Coordinates of C-alpha atoms in Angstrom, one line a residue:
M25 CA -147.0 -76.2 68.7
N26 CA -150.5 -74.9 68.9
T27 CA -149.8 -71.9 70.8
P28 CA -152.2 -70.5 73.3
Q29 CA -154.1 -67.0 71.8
P30 CA -153.8 -64.1 74.5
S31 CA -157.1 -62.0 75.0
L32 CA -157.1 -58.5 74.3
G33 CA -156.4 -57.8 78.0
D34 CA -153.3 -60.2 77.9
Q35 CA -151.7 -58.6 74.7
Q36 CA -152.0 -55.1 76.5
E37 CA -149.2 -56.5 79.1
M38 CA -147.7 -58.5 76.4
S39 CA -144.1 -57.2 75.7
F40 CA -142.5 -56.7 72.2
I41 CA -140.5 -60.1 72.6
D42 CA -144.1 -61.6 73.6
H43 CA -145.5 -60.3 70.1
L44 CA -142.7 -61.5 68.4
E45 CA -142.8 -65.2 69.7
V46 CA -146.8 -65.4 69.2
L47 CA -145.9 -64.3 65.6
R48 CA -143.0 -66.7 64.9
W49 CA -145.6 -69.7 65.9
H50 CA -148.1 -68.3 63.4
I51 CA -145.6 -68.3 60.6
I52 CA -144.0 -71.5 61.3
R53 CA -147.7 -72.7 61.2
A54 CA -148.1 -71.0 57.8
A55 CA -144.9 -72.3 56.5
I56 CA -145.1 -76.0 57.1
A57 CA -148.6 -75.7 55.4
V58 CA -146.6 -74.3 52.3
V59 CA -144.2 -76.9 52.6
V60 CA -146.7 -79.5 52.5
F61 CA -148.7 -78.3 49.8
T62 CA -145.6 -77.7 47.9
L63 CA -144.4 -81.2 48.5
A64 CA -148.1 -82.7 47.3
A65 CA -147.7 -81.0 44.2
F66 CA -144.1 -81.8 43.7
L67 CA -145.4 -85.7 44.1
A68 CA -148.4 -84.9 42.1
K69 CA -146.3 -84.3 38.5
D70 CA -148.3 -86.2 36.1
F71 CA -151.4 -84.1 37.1
L72 CA -149.7 -80.8 38.1
F73 CA -147.9 -80.6 34.6
H74 CA -149.6 -82.6 32.1
D75 CA -153.3 -81.7 33.2
L76 CA -153.2 -78.1 34.8
I77 CA -149.9 -76.1 33.7
L78 CA -149.9 -77.4 30.0
G79 CA -153.7 -77.5 29.5
P80 CA -153.8 -74.3 28.2
S81 CA -151.4 -75.5 25.5
R82 CA -153.7 -78.1 24.2
A83 CA -156.6 -77.9 21.8
D84 CA -158.7 -79.9 23.9
F85 CA -158.6 -77.6 26.9
W86 CA -161.8 -76.4 28.8
T87 CA -161.7 -72.5 27.5
Y88 CA -161.1 -73.0 23.9
R89 CA -163.9 -75.6 23.7
M90 CA -166.0 -73.3 25.6
F91 CA -165.6 -70.3 23.4
N92 CA -165.9 -72.3 20.0
Q93 CA -169.2 -73.9 21.3
V94 CA -170.6 -70.0 22.4
G95 CA -169.3 -68.8 19.3
E96 CA -171.1 -71.2 17.2
W97 CA -174.2 -71.0 19.1
L98 CA -174.1 -67.2 18.9
G99 CA -172.8 -66.9 15.1
A100 CA -169.8 -65.2 16.2
P101 CA -166.8 -67.0 14.6
G102 CA -164.7 -63.9 16.0
L103 CA -165.1 -66.2 19.4
R104 CA -163.3 -69.3 17.9
M105 CA -160.1 -70.3 19.6
D106 CA -157.8 -72.8 17.9
R107 CA -154.8 -74.6 19.3
P108 CA -152.2 -72.3 19.9
T109 CA -149.6 -73.0 17.4
F110 CA -146.1 -73.4 19.4
D111 CA -143.7 -76.0 20.7
L112 CA -142.3 -76.3 24.1
Q113 CA -138.7 -76.6 24.7
N114 CA -136.3 -76.8 27.6
R115 CA -133.1 -75.7 26.9
Q116 CA -131.1 -75.8 30.2
M117 CA -130.0 -78.9 31.6
S118 CA -131.2 -78.6 35.0
G119 CA -134.2 -76.5 33.7
Q120 CA -137.3 -79.2 34.0
L121 CA -135.8 -79.9 37.3
T122 CA -135.9 -76.6 38.4
M123 CA -139.2 -75.3 37.0
H124 CA -140.8 -78.7 38.8
I125 CA -139.3 -77.3 41.8
S126 CA -140.3 -73.9 41.5
T127 CA -143.7 -74.5 39.9
S128 CA -144.5 -76.9 42.7
F129 CA -143.9 -73.7 45.2
V130 CA -145.9 -71.5 43.5
V131 CA -148.8 -74.2 43.6
G132 CA -148.2 -75.0 47.3
L133 CA -148.4 -71.2 48.1
S134 CA -151.4 -70.7 46.3
L135 CA -152.9 -74.0 47.7
A136 CA -152.1 -72.7 51.5
F137 CA -153.0 -69.1 50.8
P138 CA -156.1 -69.3 52.8
Y139 CA -154.7 -71.2 55.7
T140 CA -152.0 -68.6 55.8
F141 CA -153.9 -65.7 55.7
W142 CA -156.0 -67.4 58.9
E143 CA -152.8 -67.4 60.4
I144 CA -152.0 -63.9 60.0
W145 CA -155.4 -62.9 60.9
R146 CA -155.4 -65.2 64.2
F147 CA -151.9 -62.7 65.0
I148 CA -154.2 -59.8 64.2
K149 CA -157.7 -60.5 65.8
P150 CA -157.0 -60.6 69.2
G151 CA -155.5 -56.9 69.1
L152 CA -158.9 -55.8 67.7
Y153 CA -161.3 -53.9 69.9
P154 CA -164.8 -56.2 70.1
H155 CA -166.8 -53.9 67.3
E156 CA -163.6 -54.2 65.3
R157 CA -163.8 -58.3 65.4
A158 CA -167.7 -58.1 65.0
N159 CA -167.5 -56.0 61.8
S160 CA -164.7 -58.3 60.4
R161 CA -166.5 -61.5 61.2
G162 CA -166.5 -63.7 57.7
A163 CA -162.9 -61.8 56.7
V164 CA -160.8 -65.1 56.1
F165 CA -163.6 -66.7 54.3
F166 CA -164.4 -63.6 51.7
V167 CA -160.5 -63.2 51.3
S168 CA -160.4 -67.3 50.5
V169 CA -163.4 -67.0 48.0
L170 CA -162.0 -63.8 46.1
F171 CA -158.6 -65.5 46.2
V172 CA -159.7 -69.0 44.5
L173 CA -162.3 -66.9 42.2
G174 CA -159.4 -64.5 40.7
L175 CA -157.3 -67.6 40.5
L176 CA -160.3 -69.2 38.7
F177 CA -160.6 -66.7 36.6
G178 CA -157.2 -66.2 35.5
Y179 CA -156.3 -69.6 35.0
F180 CA -159.4 -70.0 32.7
I181 CA -159.7 -66.6 31.2
A182 CA -156.9 -64.2 31.4
A183 CA -154.3 -66.7 31.1
P184 CA -155.8 -69.2 27.7
L185 CA -156.6 -65.7 26.0
S186 CA -153.1 -64.4 26.5
I187 CA -151.3 -67.7 25.3
N188 CA -153.6 -68.1 22.7
F189 CA -152.9 -64.8 20.9
L190 CA -149.3 -64.5 22.0
A191 CA -148.5 -68.1 20.6
S192 CA -150.3 -67.7 17.6
Y193 CA -149.0 -64.1 16.4
Q194 CA -146.3 -64.1 13.6
L195 CA -144.0 -61.7 11.9
D196 CA -143.8 -64.1 9.0
P197 CA -145.0 -67.5 8.4
T198 CA -141.6 -68.6 7.8
I199 CA -141.0 -68.1 11.8
E200 CA -141.9 -70.6 14.1
N201 CA -142.8 -70.4 17.7
Q202 CA -140.3 -72.6 19.6
I203 CA -141.3 -71.2 23.1
D204 CA -139.0 -72.0 26.2
L205 CA -140.7 -73.5 29.1
Q206 CA -139.9 -71.2 31.3
S207 CA -141.5 -68.6 29.3
Y208 CA -144.6 -70.3 29.0
I209 CA -144.8 -71.5 32.7
S210 CA -143.6 -67.4 34.1
T211 CA -146.9 -66.2 31.7
L212 CA -149.0 -69.0 33.0
T213 CA -148.6 -68.1 36.8
T214 CA -148.1 -64.4 36.5
M215 CA -151.6 -63.9 34.7
S216 CA -153.3 -66.3 37.2
L217 CA -151.6 -64.9 40.2
S218 CA -152.2 -61.2 38.9
C219 CA -156.2 -61.7 38.7
A220 CA -156.1 -63.6 42.2
L221 CA -154.8 -60.4 43.4
V222 CA -156.9 -58.2 41.6
F223 CA -159.8 -60.0 42.6
E224 CA -159.2 -58.9 46.5
L225 CA -160.3 -55.0 45.5
P226 CA -163.5 -55.6 47.7
M227 CA -161.6 -56.7 50.9
I228 CA -159.0 -53.9 50.2
V229 CA -161.8 -51.6 49.8
F230 CA -163.1 -52.9 53.1
F231 CA -159.9 -52.4 55.2
L232 CA -159.7 -49.2 53.7
A233 CA -163.0 -48.0 54.4
K234 CA -162.8 -49.1 58.0
A235 CA -159.8 -47.3 58.4
G236 CA -161.5 -44.0 57.3
L237 CA -159.1 -43.9 54.1
V238 CA -161.7 -44.5 51.2
T239 CA -165.4 -43.3 51.2
P240 CA -168.2 -44.3 48.4
E241 CA -168.3 -40.7 47.4
I242 CA -164.6 -40.4 46.8
M243 CA -165.0 -44.1 44.8
R244 CA -167.6 -42.5 42.7
V245 CA -165.8 -39.0 41.9
Y246 CA -162.9 -41.4 40.6
R247 CA -164.8 -44.1 38.9
K248 CA -164.1 -42.6 35.6
H249 CA -160.2 -42.8 36.7
A250 CA -160.7 -46.1 37.7
I251 CA -162.1 -47.6 34.6
V252 CA -159.7 -46.0 32.5
V253 CA -156.7 -47.7 35.1
I254 CA -158.8 -50.7 34.7
L255 CA -158.4 -50.6 30.7
I256 CA -155.3 -49.6 30.8
L257 CA -154.3 -52.9 32.9
A258 CA -156.4 -55.3 31.2
A259 CA -154.8 -54.1 27.9
I260 CA -151.3 -54.7 29.3
I261 CA -152.3 -58.1 30.9
T262 CA -154.3 -59.3 27.9
P263 CA -153.6 -59.6 24.3
P264 CA -154.3 -56.4 22.0
D265 CA -157.5 -58.2 21.2
V266 CA -160.8 -56.0 22.0
T267 CA -162.9 -59.2 22.6
A268 CA -160.2 -60.4 25.1
Q269 CA -160.0 -56.9 27.1
I270 CA -163.6 -56.6 27.2
I271 CA -163.8 -60.4 29.0
V272 CA -161.7 -59.5 31.2
T273 CA -162.8 -55.7 32.0
I274 CA -165.9 -56.7 32.8
P275 CA -165.4 -58.4 36.2
V276 CA -162.8 -56.0 37.5
I277 CA -165.3 -53.1 36.9
L278 CA -167.9 -54.9 38.4
L279 CA -166.0 -55.8 41.7
Y280 CA -165.3 -51.7 41.7
E281 CA -168.7 -51.4 41.7
L282 CA -169.4 -53.7 44.5
S283 CA -166.4 -52.0 46.4
I284 CA -168.4 -48.9 46.4
T285 CA -171.1 -50.7 47.8
I286 CA -169.1 -52.2 50.6
A287 CA -167.5 -48.7 51.2
R288 CA -170.7 -47.1 51.4
V289 CA -172.1 -50.2 54.0
V290 CA -168.8 -49.7 55.7
G291 CA -169.4 -46.2 55.9
R292 CA -173.1 -46.3 57.4
N293 CA -172.4 -48.6 59.8
N294 CA -169.2 -46.5 61.4
T295 CA -171.7 -43.5 61.2
A296 CA -174.5 -45.4 63.1
R297 CA -171.6 -46.7 65.7
L298 CA -170.5 -42.9 66.5
N299 CA -173.9 -41.8 66.6
A300 CA -174.3 -44.4 69.5
Q301 CA -171.5 -43.6 71.4
L302 CA -172.2 -39.8 71.5
A303 CA -175.9 -40.4 72.6
E304 CA -174.4 -42.5 75.2
N305 CA -171.9 -40.1 76.7
N306 CA -174.7 -37.4 76.7
H307 CA -176.9 -39.8 78.3
V308 CA -174.4 -40.3 81.1
A309 CA -173.1 -36.7 81.2

C-alpha cells in the first residue's frame, strides 16, 4: 500500500492521472487512520463518555476545581465555578446510539489529524523547490502541536466556561434546565474544535507570508482591527462574562503577536534569499 514518493524531477514528468493516483493512496491511508481511531474511540465507550465527554458536566471536573482553588488563593470569589445545574436527556429512540457513532467519529478525526496532515504534506512536499522544503521543515510538527494545544484549551477552558454559564443561566427559578444530549455534545465539540482551528493562526500566517500575501507591516497596521475581531469572536464562543472573555482572548492575542514575529522572520529570509540570487546572477553576468 505504501506507494513510493516521486522526486521533483519525476513529478515534472507525471501526468494528471498519475498525480491523482498518488493523491488517492494518501487519502486512503489517512482515511484508514481515521477509521482505526474511530473504532478505538467507539470501543472505549466508558472512558469516552463518562470521563471525557461528560467530564465538564460534573463538579469534580479539573477546570472547576482549578478555578475554585485559584479563586481561594487570590481571594476572588468571582472566579469560583460551581457544578452546572442541569440534567442530560435523550429524547430519541436511537439518539444514544447515533451520538455514540458520531462522537466516536469526531474523536477519531481529531486523533488522526496529525497523521492526516502528514499524508497531505507528503503529497505536497515533493512538488516544492529545495529552498521551500528547507524553509517548511517542521511544518507537520508545529501544525500538530498547535492543533493539540488548541483542542486542550477548548476542552479544558473555553467549553467548560460556556457550559457552566449556559447551564446555570435561568429566566426564572421555576424553569429547570433539561439539556438534550445532542445539544450538550454539540456545544462541547464545537468549542473544542473551534479553538483547535484558531490556534493554527501562526502556521496560517507562516504560509501566507511565504507566499508574499502577508507582511508584518500589514499585521501591525491592522493589529487594532484584529484585536476587535478577536474580542468579538471571544464574545461569540464564550458566555457574556468578562472573566471568561479575557481568559479566551489573551491566548489568541498572544498567537497574533507570535504570528507577527513569524511573518517578520519569513520576510527577512525571503529578502536574504532574493539578495543572494541577485548577487549570484550579477556574478555570473
